Short mmCIF file of C-alpha atoms and ligand atoms in Angstrom, two decimals:
data_model
loop_
_atom_site.label_atom_id
_atom_site.label_comp_id
_atom_site.label_asym_id
_atom_site.label_seq_id
_atom_site.Cartn_x
_atom_site.Cartn_y
_atom_site.Cartn_z
CA LEU A 1 -6.29 -26.40 -0.94
CA LYS A 2 -3.57 -29.00 -1.16
CA CYS A 3 -0.04 -28.09 -2.24
CA SER A 4 -1.18 -24.72 -3.42
CA LYS A 5 1.00 -22.79 -5.83
CA VAL A 6 1.58 -19.20 -4.74
CA ALA A 7 2.49 -16.30 -7.03
CA MET A 8 3.53 -12.74 -6.22
CA ILE A 9 2.67 -9.92 -8.60
CA GLY A 10 5.17 -7.11 -7.98
CA ILE A 11 8.67 -6.76 -6.58
CA GLY A 12 8.83 -3.35 -4.85
CA PRO A 13 10.15 -2.95 -1.29
CA PHE A 14 7.00 -4.22 0.41
CA ALA A 15 6.61 -7.07 -2.08
CA CYS A 16 10.20 -8.12 -1.20
CA ALA A 17 9.39 -8.01 2.53
CA ALA A 18 6.24 -10.06 1.90
CA ILE A 19 8.22 -12.60 -0.17
CA HIS A 20 10.64 -12.89 2.74
CA LEU A 21 7.69 -13.77 5.06
CA VAL A 22 5.86 -16.05 2.64
CA VAL A 23 8.85 -18.20 1.69
CA GLN A 24 9.42 -19.09 5.35
CA ASN A 25 5.90 -20.53 5.45
CA ILE A 26 5.66 -22.20 2.05
CA GLU A 27 8.99 -23.95 2.59
CA ALA A 28 7.83 -25.30 5.98
CA ASP A 29 4.20 -26.25 5.25
CA ASP A 30 3.42 -28.96 2.72
CA GLN A 31 0.03 -27.40 2.09
CA PHE A 32 2.03 -25.11 -0.20
CA ASP A 33 4.33 -25.65 -3.17
CA PRO A 34 7.73 -24.32 -2.00
CA CYS A 35 8.38 -22.49 -5.29
CA LEU A 36 7.25 -18.89 -5.52
CA LYS A 37 6.91 -17.27 -8.93
CA VAL A 38 7.30 -13.51 -8.87
CA TRP A 39 6.25 -11.09 -11.60
CA VAL A 40 8.66 -8.26 -12.36
CA GLN A 41 7.06 -5.50 -14.39
CA ASP A 42 10.16 -4.06 -16.01
CA PRO A 43 12.38 -6.72 -17.65
CA LEU A 44 15.08 -4.09 -18.23
CA ASP A 45 15.33 -2.97 -14.62
CA GLU A 46 18.93 -3.27 -13.56
CA PHE A 47 21.33 -2.75 -10.71
CA GLU A 48 24.92 -1.72 -11.41
CA GLY A 49 24.59 -2.90 -15.00
CA ARG A 50 23.11 -6.31 -14.16
CA SER A 51 19.55 -7.47 -14.77
CA LEU A 52 17.53 -7.49 -11.55
CA ILE A 53 15.66 -10.59 -12.70
CA ASP A 54 19.01 -12.41 -13.04
CA ILE A 55 20.16 -11.22 -9.63
CA VAL A 56 16.93 -12.41 -7.94
CA ASN A 57 17.10 -15.77 -9.74
CA THR A 58 20.77 -16.50 -9.15
CA GLU A 59 21.68 -14.68 -5.93
CA HIS A 60 18.18 -14.64 -4.40
CA HIS A 61 18.13 -11.10 -3.11
CA HIS A 62 16.99 -7.67 -4.35
CA PRO A 63 19.90 -5.22 -4.05
CA LYS A 64 17.82 -2.18 -4.95
CA TYR A 65 14.72 -2.48 -2.78
CA LEU A 66 15.68 -4.77 0.10
CA PRO A 67 19.48 -5.09 0.12
CA GLY A 68 21.07 -7.85 2.16
CA VAL A 69 17.84 -9.82 2.63
CA HIS A 70 17.67 -13.40 1.40
CA LEU A 71 14.48 -13.88 -0.62
CA GLY A 72 14.61 -17.67 -0.78
CA ASP A 73 16.26 -20.14 -3.13
CA LYS A 74 12.96 -21.17 -4.70
CA VAL A 75 11.87 -17.73 -5.82
CA ILE A 76 11.65 -17.48 -9.61
CA ALA A 77 11.35 -13.97 -11.05
CA SER A 78 9.95 -13.41 -14.53
CA SER A 79 8.48 -10.57 -16.56
CA ASP A 80 5.94 -12.96 -18.16
CA LEU A 81 2.76 -12.10 -16.26
CA GLU A 82 0.70 -14.99 -17.63
CA TRP A 83 3.38 -17.56 -16.87
CA VAL A 84 3.60 -16.33 -13.29
CA ALA A 85 -0.13 -16.09 -12.59
CA SER A 86 -1.96 -18.67 -14.67
CA ASP A 87 -1.21 -21.82 -12.64
CA ALA A 88 -1.35 -20.14 -9.21
CA ASP A 89 -3.88 -21.17 -6.58
CA VAL A 90 -3.03 -18.15 -4.44
CA LEU A 91 -2.27 -14.78 -6.03
CA ILE A 92 -0.63 -12.03 -4.00
CA PHE A 93 -0.88 -8.57 -5.57
CA CYS A 94 1.66 -5.92 -4.57
CA PRO A 95 2.46 -3.59 -7.49
CA PRO A 96 1.96 0.21 -7.35
CA HIS A 97 -1.80 0.88 -7.24
CA GLN A 98 -1.85 2.87 -10.49
CA HIS A 99 -0.86 -0.29 -12.43
CA MET A 100 -3.56 -2.55 -11.03
CA GLN A 101 -6.19 -1.80 -13.67
CA SER A 102 -3.92 -2.75 -16.56
CA ILE A 103 -2.52 -5.80 -14.73
CA THR A 104 -5.96 -7.20 -13.91
CA ARG A 105 -7.16 -6.52 -17.46
CA ARG A 106 -4.18 -8.44 -18.85
CA LEU A 107 -5.06 -11.35 -16.55
CA MET A 108 -8.79 -11.48 -17.38
CA GLY A 109 -9.78 -15.08 -18.08
CA LYS A 110 -6.19 -16.27 -17.52
CA VAL A 111 -6.16 -17.20 -13.83
CA LYS A 112 -7.58 -20.37 -12.29
CA ARG A 113 -11.28 -20.01 -11.57
CA GLU A 114 -10.89 -21.43 -8.08
CA ALA A 115 -7.82 -19.31 -7.23
CA VAL A 116 -7.96 -16.85 -4.33
CA ALA A 117 -6.25 -13.47 -4.22
CA ILE A 118 -4.92 -11.12 -1.59
CA SER A 119 -4.05 -7.49 -2.20
CA LEU A 120 -1.25 -5.73 -0.34
CA VAL A 121 -1.88 -2.57 -2.37
CA LYS A 122 -2.77 0.64 -0.55
CA GLY A 123 -4.70 2.74 -3.05
CA MET A 124 -7.91 3.10 -5.02
CA ARG A 125 -9.05 3.94 -8.52
CA VAL A 126 -11.73 6.42 -9.44
CA GLY A 127 -13.59 5.43 -12.57
CA ARG A 128 -16.76 6.68 -14.23
CA ASP A 129 -18.85 4.77 -11.68
CA GLY A 130 -16.99 6.26 -8.70
CA PRO A 131 -14.31 4.85 -6.41
CA GLN A 132 -13.14 1.28 -6.71
CA LEU A 133 -10.91 -0.43 -4.17
CA VAL A 134 -8.16 -2.69 -5.51
CA SER A 135 -9.83 -5.75 -3.92
CA GLN A 136 -13.07 -4.87 -5.75
CA MET A 137 -11.17 -4.46 -9.02
CA ILE A 138 -9.57 -7.90 -8.62
CA ARG A 139 -12.92 -9.48 -7.81
CA LYS A 140 -14.60 -7.80 -10.77
CA ASN A 141 -11.90 -8.25 -13.41
CA LEU A 142 -10.69 -11.72 -12.42
CA GLY A 143 -13.88 -13.17 -10.95
CA ILE A 144 -12.10 -14.53 -7.86
CA ASP A 145 -12.35 -13.84 -4.13
CA CYS A 146 -9.95 -11.20 -2.84
CA SER A 147 -8.75 -10.47 0.69
CA VAL A 148 -6.32 -7.75 1.83
CA LEU A 149 -3.26 -7.62 4.09
CA MET A 150 -2.88 -4.25 5.78
CA GLY A 151 -0.94 -2.97 8.79
CA GLY A 152 1.82 -0.73 10.06
CA ASN A 153 4.49 -2.46 8.03
CA VAL A 154 7.66 -0.67 6.98
CA ALA A 155 9.42 -3.15 4.68
CA SER A 156 12.97 -2.71 5.99
CA GLU A 157 11.86 -3.41 9.58
CA ILE A 158 10.07 -6.61 8.59
CA ALA A 159 13.22 -7.66 6.78
CA LYS A 160 15.17 -7.16 10.03
CA ARG A 161 12.64 -9.41 11.79
CA GLU A 162 11.49 -6.65 14.11
CA LEU A 163 8.08 -7.12 15.72
CA SER A 164 5.23 -6.10 13.42
CA GLU A 165 1.54 -6.84 13.11
CA ALA A 166 -1.00 -6.79 10.33
CA VAL A 167 -4.55 -7.83 9.64
CA VAL A 168 -5.95 -9.98 6.92
CA GLY A 169 -9.28 -8.50 5.85
CA ALA A 170 -11.19 -11.48 4.51
CA ASN A 171 -14.75 -12.27 3.52
CA SER A 172 -14.68 -15.56 5.42
CA ARG A 173 -12.82 -16.83 8.46
CA GLU A 174 -11.57 -19.81 6.41
CA THR A 175 -9.91 -17.63 3.78
CA GLY A 176 -8.51 -15.44 6.55
CA GLN A 177 -6.91 -18.54 8.14
CA LEU A 178 -5.30 -19.51 4.82
CA PHE A 179 -3.67 -16.11 4.47
CA ARG A 180 -2.66 -16.03 8.12
CA LYS A 181 -0.79 -19.31 7.50
CA LEU A 182 0.92 -17.72 4.54
CA PHE A 183 2.14 -14.52 6.22
CA GLN A 184 2.37 -15.11 9.97
CA THR A 185 5.81 -15.63 11.55
CA PRO A 186 6.94 -15.39 15.19
CA TYR A 187 7.73 -11.69 14.67
CA PHE A 188 4.91 -10.85 12.26
CA ASN A 189 1.51 -11.27 13.90
CA VAL A 190 -1.53 -11.56 11.70
CA ASP A 191 -5.10 -11.06 12.96
CA ILE A 192 -8.20 -11.62 10.89
CA VAL A 193 -10.94 -9.04 10.42
CA GLN A 194 -14.01 -9.74 8.34
CA ASP A 195 -14.05 -6.21 6.99
CA VAL A 196 -12.17 -6.10 3.71
CA ALA A 197 -13.28 -2.60 2.66
CA GLY A 198 -12.61 -1.11 6.12
CA ALA A 199 -9.07 -2.51 6.29
CA GLU A 200 -8.30 -1.43 2.74
CA MET A 201 -9.71 2.07 3.15
CA CYS A 202 -7.54 2.51 6.28
CA GLY A 203 -4.37 1.49 4.44
CA THR A 204 -5.23 3.73 1.51
CA LEU A 205 -6.31 6.90 3.32
CA LYS A 206 -3.62 7.01 5.98
CA ASN A 207 -1.09 7.94 3.28
CA ILE A 208 -2.83 11.33 2.96
CA VAL A 209 -2.54 11.83 6.71
CA ALA A 210 1.16 10.94 6.58
CA LEU A 211 1.70 13.59 3.88
CA ALA A 212 0.08 16.14 6.23
CA VAL A 213 2.35 15.10 9.09
CA GLY A 214 5.40 15.44 6.82
CA ILE A 215 4.27 18.96 5.90
CA VAL A 216 3.96 19.85 9.59
CA ASP A 217 7.43 18.42 10.22
CA GLY A 218 8.81 20.41 7.30
CA LEU A 219 7.41 23.56 8.85
CA GLY A 220 9.22 22.72 12.09
CA CYS A 221 6.14 22.15 14.28
CA GLY A 222 6.18 19.81 17.27
CA CYS A 223 4.10 16.92 18.54
CA ASN A 224 0.95 18.79 19.60
CA ALA A 225 0.43 19.94 16.04
CA LYS A 226 1.08 16.47 14.64
CA ALA A 227 -1.47 15.01 17.07
CA VAL A 228 -4.04 17.47 15.69
CA ILE A 229 -3.38 16.15 12.20
CA MET A 230 -3.45 12.48 13.17
CA ARG A 231 -6.65 12.80 15.19
CA GLN A 232 -8.44 14.69 12.44
CA GLY A 233 -6.99 12.30 9.87
CA LEU A 234 -8.38 9.25 11.64
CA THR A 235 -11.77 10.97 11.96
CA GLU A 236 -11.93 11.71 8.22
CA MET A 237 -10.66 8.22 7.37
CA ARG A 238 -13.49 6.66 9.34
CA LYS A 239 -16.12 9.06 8.04
CA LEU A 240 -15.27 8.55 4.37
CA SER A 241 -14.92 4.77 4.72
CA LYS A 242 -18.28 4.41 6.42
CA THR A 243 -20.00 6.81 4.04
CA LEU A 244 -18.74 5.00 0.94
CA TYR A 245 -19.02 1.50 2.42
CA PRO A 246 -21.74 1.43 5.12
CA ASN A 247 -20.78 -2.08 6.36
CA VAL A 248 -17.32 -0.88 7.47
CA ARG A 249 -16.88 -1.48 11.21
CA ASN A 250 -15.73 1.03 13.81
CA GLU A 251 -13.41 -1.54 15.45
CA THR A 252 -11.37 -1.83 12.25
CA PHE A 253 -9.94 1.67 12.84
CA PHE A 254 -8.33 0.48 16.09
CA GLU A 255 -6.66 -2.52 14.46
CA SER A 256 -3.14 -2.54 13.03
CA CYS A 257 -4.58 -1.56 9.63
CA GLY A 258 -6.05 1.63 11.15
CA LEU A 259 -4.39 3.29 14.13
CA GLY A 260 -1.34 1.02 13.78
CA ASP A 261 -0.61 1.82 10.15
CA MET A 262 -1.34 5.50 10.66
CA ILE A 263 1.18 5.72 13.51
CA THR A 264 3.87 3.76 11.63
CA THR A 265 3.51 5.79 8.45
CA CYS A 266 3.31 9.14 10.26
CA LEU A 267 6.44 8.31 12.28
CA GLY A 268 8.64 6.36 9.94
CA GLY A 269 7.20 6.13 6.44
CA ARG A 270 8.37 7.44 3.09
CA HIS A 271 5.28 9.63 2.76
CA ARG A 272 6.17 11.59 5.87
CA ALA A 273 9.84 11.91 4.92
CA THR A 274 9.13 12.97 1.34
CA ALA A 275 6.48 15.52 2.36
CA GLU A 276 8.93 16.94 4.91
CA ALA A 277 11.61 17.32 2.21
CA TRP A 278 9.06 18.85 -0.18
CA THR A 279 8.01 21.41 2.44
CA ARG A 280 11.62 22.24 3.40
CA ALA A 281 12.47 22.82 -0.26
CA TRP A 282 9.46 25.14 -0.58
CA LYS A 283 10.48 26.96 2.61
CA SER A 284 14.05 27.45 1.38
CA GLY A 285 12.77 29.22 -1.74
CA ALA A 286 13.92 26.42 -4.08
CA PRO A 287 10.75 24.32 -4.43
CA LYS A 288 10.94 20.78 -5.79
CA THR A 289 8.28 18.73 -7.53
CA TRP A 290 7.00 15.45 -6.12
CA SER A 291 8.48 13.62 -9.12
CA GLN A 292 11.88 15.18 -8.47
CA LEU A 293 11.80 13.99 -4.86
CA GLU A 294 10.58 10.53 -5.89
CA VAL A 295 13.73 10.21 -7.98
CA GLU A 296 16.00 11.70 -5.29
CA LEU A 297 14.58 9.83 -2.28
CA LEU A 298 12.67 6.80 -3.53
CA SER A 299 14.71 5.44 -6.46
CA GLY A 300 11.93 6.75 -8.73
CA GLN A 301 9.06 4.84 -7.05
CA LYS A 302 5.80 6.76 -7.03
CA LEU A 303 4.52 8.00 -3.70
CA GLN A 304 1.14 6.28 -3.51
CA GLY A 305 -0.45 8.95 -1.31
CA VAL A 306 -0.07 11.77 -3.85
CA GLY A 307 -2.16 9.80 -6.36
CA THR A 308 -4.56 8.75 -3.61
CA SER A 309 -5.06 12.35 -2.48
CA ASN A 310 -6.01 13.31 -6.06
CA GLU A 311 -8.30 10.31 -6.41
CA VAL A 312 -10.04 10.92 -3.08
CA GLN A 313 -10.45 14.60 -3.96
CA GLU A 314 -12.15 13.63 -7.22
CA VAL A 315 -14.68 11.67 -5.19
CA LEU A 316 -15.20 14.50 -2.69
CA ARG A 317 -15.57 17.12 -5.41
CA ALA A 318 -17.97 15.04 -7.53
CA ARG A 319 -20.25 14.49 -4.52
CA GLY A 320 -20.02 17.98 -3.04
CA TRP A 321 -18.34 16.67 0.13
CA GLU A 322 -15.15 18.77 0.21
CA ALA A 323 -16.28 20.91 3.15
CA SER A 324 -16.97 17.79 5.23
CA TYR A 325 -13.36 16.57 4.78
CA PRO A 326 -11.33 19.69 5.57
CA LEU A 327 -8.00 17.97 6.23
CA PHE A 328 -8.07 15.81 3.08
CA THR A 329 -9.09 18.86 1.06
CA THR A 330 -6.42 21.13 2.55
CA VAL A 331 -3.68 18.55 1.94
CA ASN A 332 -4.76 18.17 -1.68
CA ARG A 333 -4.68 21.92 -2.26
CA ILE A 334 -1.22 22.15 -0.68
CA ILE A 335 0.34 19.31 -2.66
CA LYS A 336 -1.03 20.86 -5.87
CA ASN A 337 0.51 24.23 -4.90
CA TYR A 338 -2.88 25.98 -4.81
CA ILE A 339 -2.18 27.14 -1.24
CA PRO A 340 1.12 27.23 0.69
CA PRO A 341 2.16 24.51 3.17
CA THR A 342 1.78 27.10 5.95
CA SER A 343 -2.00 26.81 5.40
CA ILE A 344 -2.02 23.25 6.74
CA PHE A 345 -4.03 24.19 9.85
CA THR A 346 -6.61 26.30 8.03
CA PHE A 347 -8.81 23.20 8.01
CA ARG A 348 -9.28 23.74 11.72
CA ASP A 349 -9.43 27.38 12.63
CA GLY A 350 -8.12 29.46 9.78
CA VAL A 351 -4.65 29.84 11.28
CA ILE A 352 -1.92 30.28 8.68
CA LEU A 353 1.45 29.52 10.22
CA PRO A 354 4.08 32.26 10.03
CA LEU A 355 7.25 31.19 8.25
P1 LIG B 401 5.32 4.61 3.36
O1 LIG B 401 4.83 4.31 1.97
O2 LIG B 401 5.02 6.03 3.79
O3 LIG B 401 6.74 4.22 3.61
O4 LIG B 401 4.43 3.75 4.35
C1 LIG B 401 4.56 2.41 4.30
C2 LIG B 401 3.43 1.80 4.95
O5 LIG B 401 2.37 1.72 4.38
C3 LIG B 401 3.64 1.31 6.30
O6 LIG B 401 2.61 0.49 6.67
#
């Protein structure tokens, strides 16, 4: 591809961090057009009374999601999805996963046939035919190839140029190389794995494990207990991925998309922190809902793992697999208030923690 036009669909915290990486590369490499169009879902979104689209287009930063980080002078934000996507050769998808179905439906037949896509979205959809990964949805609805970028990547740390790594899960080495060129910087290492479903399942499922770790933190347990959760979590992640997608590779779970992302999210992610706050509120006798905490702690963004836990549970229930995934099942029952957070370890040996 010569002088490829790149477009970003989404402008949440991770999308902003990804824009920050991508603009460094498209401005330096004449294989790419240096302009980056960015789709903003909500044209009325504002910060201190000013339109966020105007702020991004005139001051080139996003004060709400990645304050103080320069997004690049050639970033053009717009709420016109077709205008942003239709002339792009490379489409980067990074909106919340629950919006992907409507976004890809709106774009059906409107993107270049030879365009390639990459999804940064960590989540799945469960339809009548069963689970569908976001990369599969893009391939099906838009008829174009889709890779994924997954890894232990907290947005604010990337923005500070701290060392991070990720993998591009691609169907071919050549496409993997294209996306590596787009995202890699001296502090953001990108490896290529030819296991799209494996990388994407890792990024999606680890959010459930991070919720479990947050619950354990909220109960005041230490590191031994958290290790129990993470080990079991990784085991269930691998089992479900390989059962649903038999070509998924074992090695993928030891890449930055697997072990790396699980560690990052369980130590420093929003899932862990929100689940800890949720559990503390429950423990104090003044429980809060997930939506309440999303407003209080996440500027109203939806915690992807709560939706994912419900979606995964739908798959497990429909196939009669709940007993084979005791941690995923226990977490889902806790977050729905069917059982108390103190039951978190019942998946293992029936122990209910004393308060
Ligand atoms: P949180 O959504 O929990 O912040 O995790 C971000 C993430 O996926 C890190 O890779």
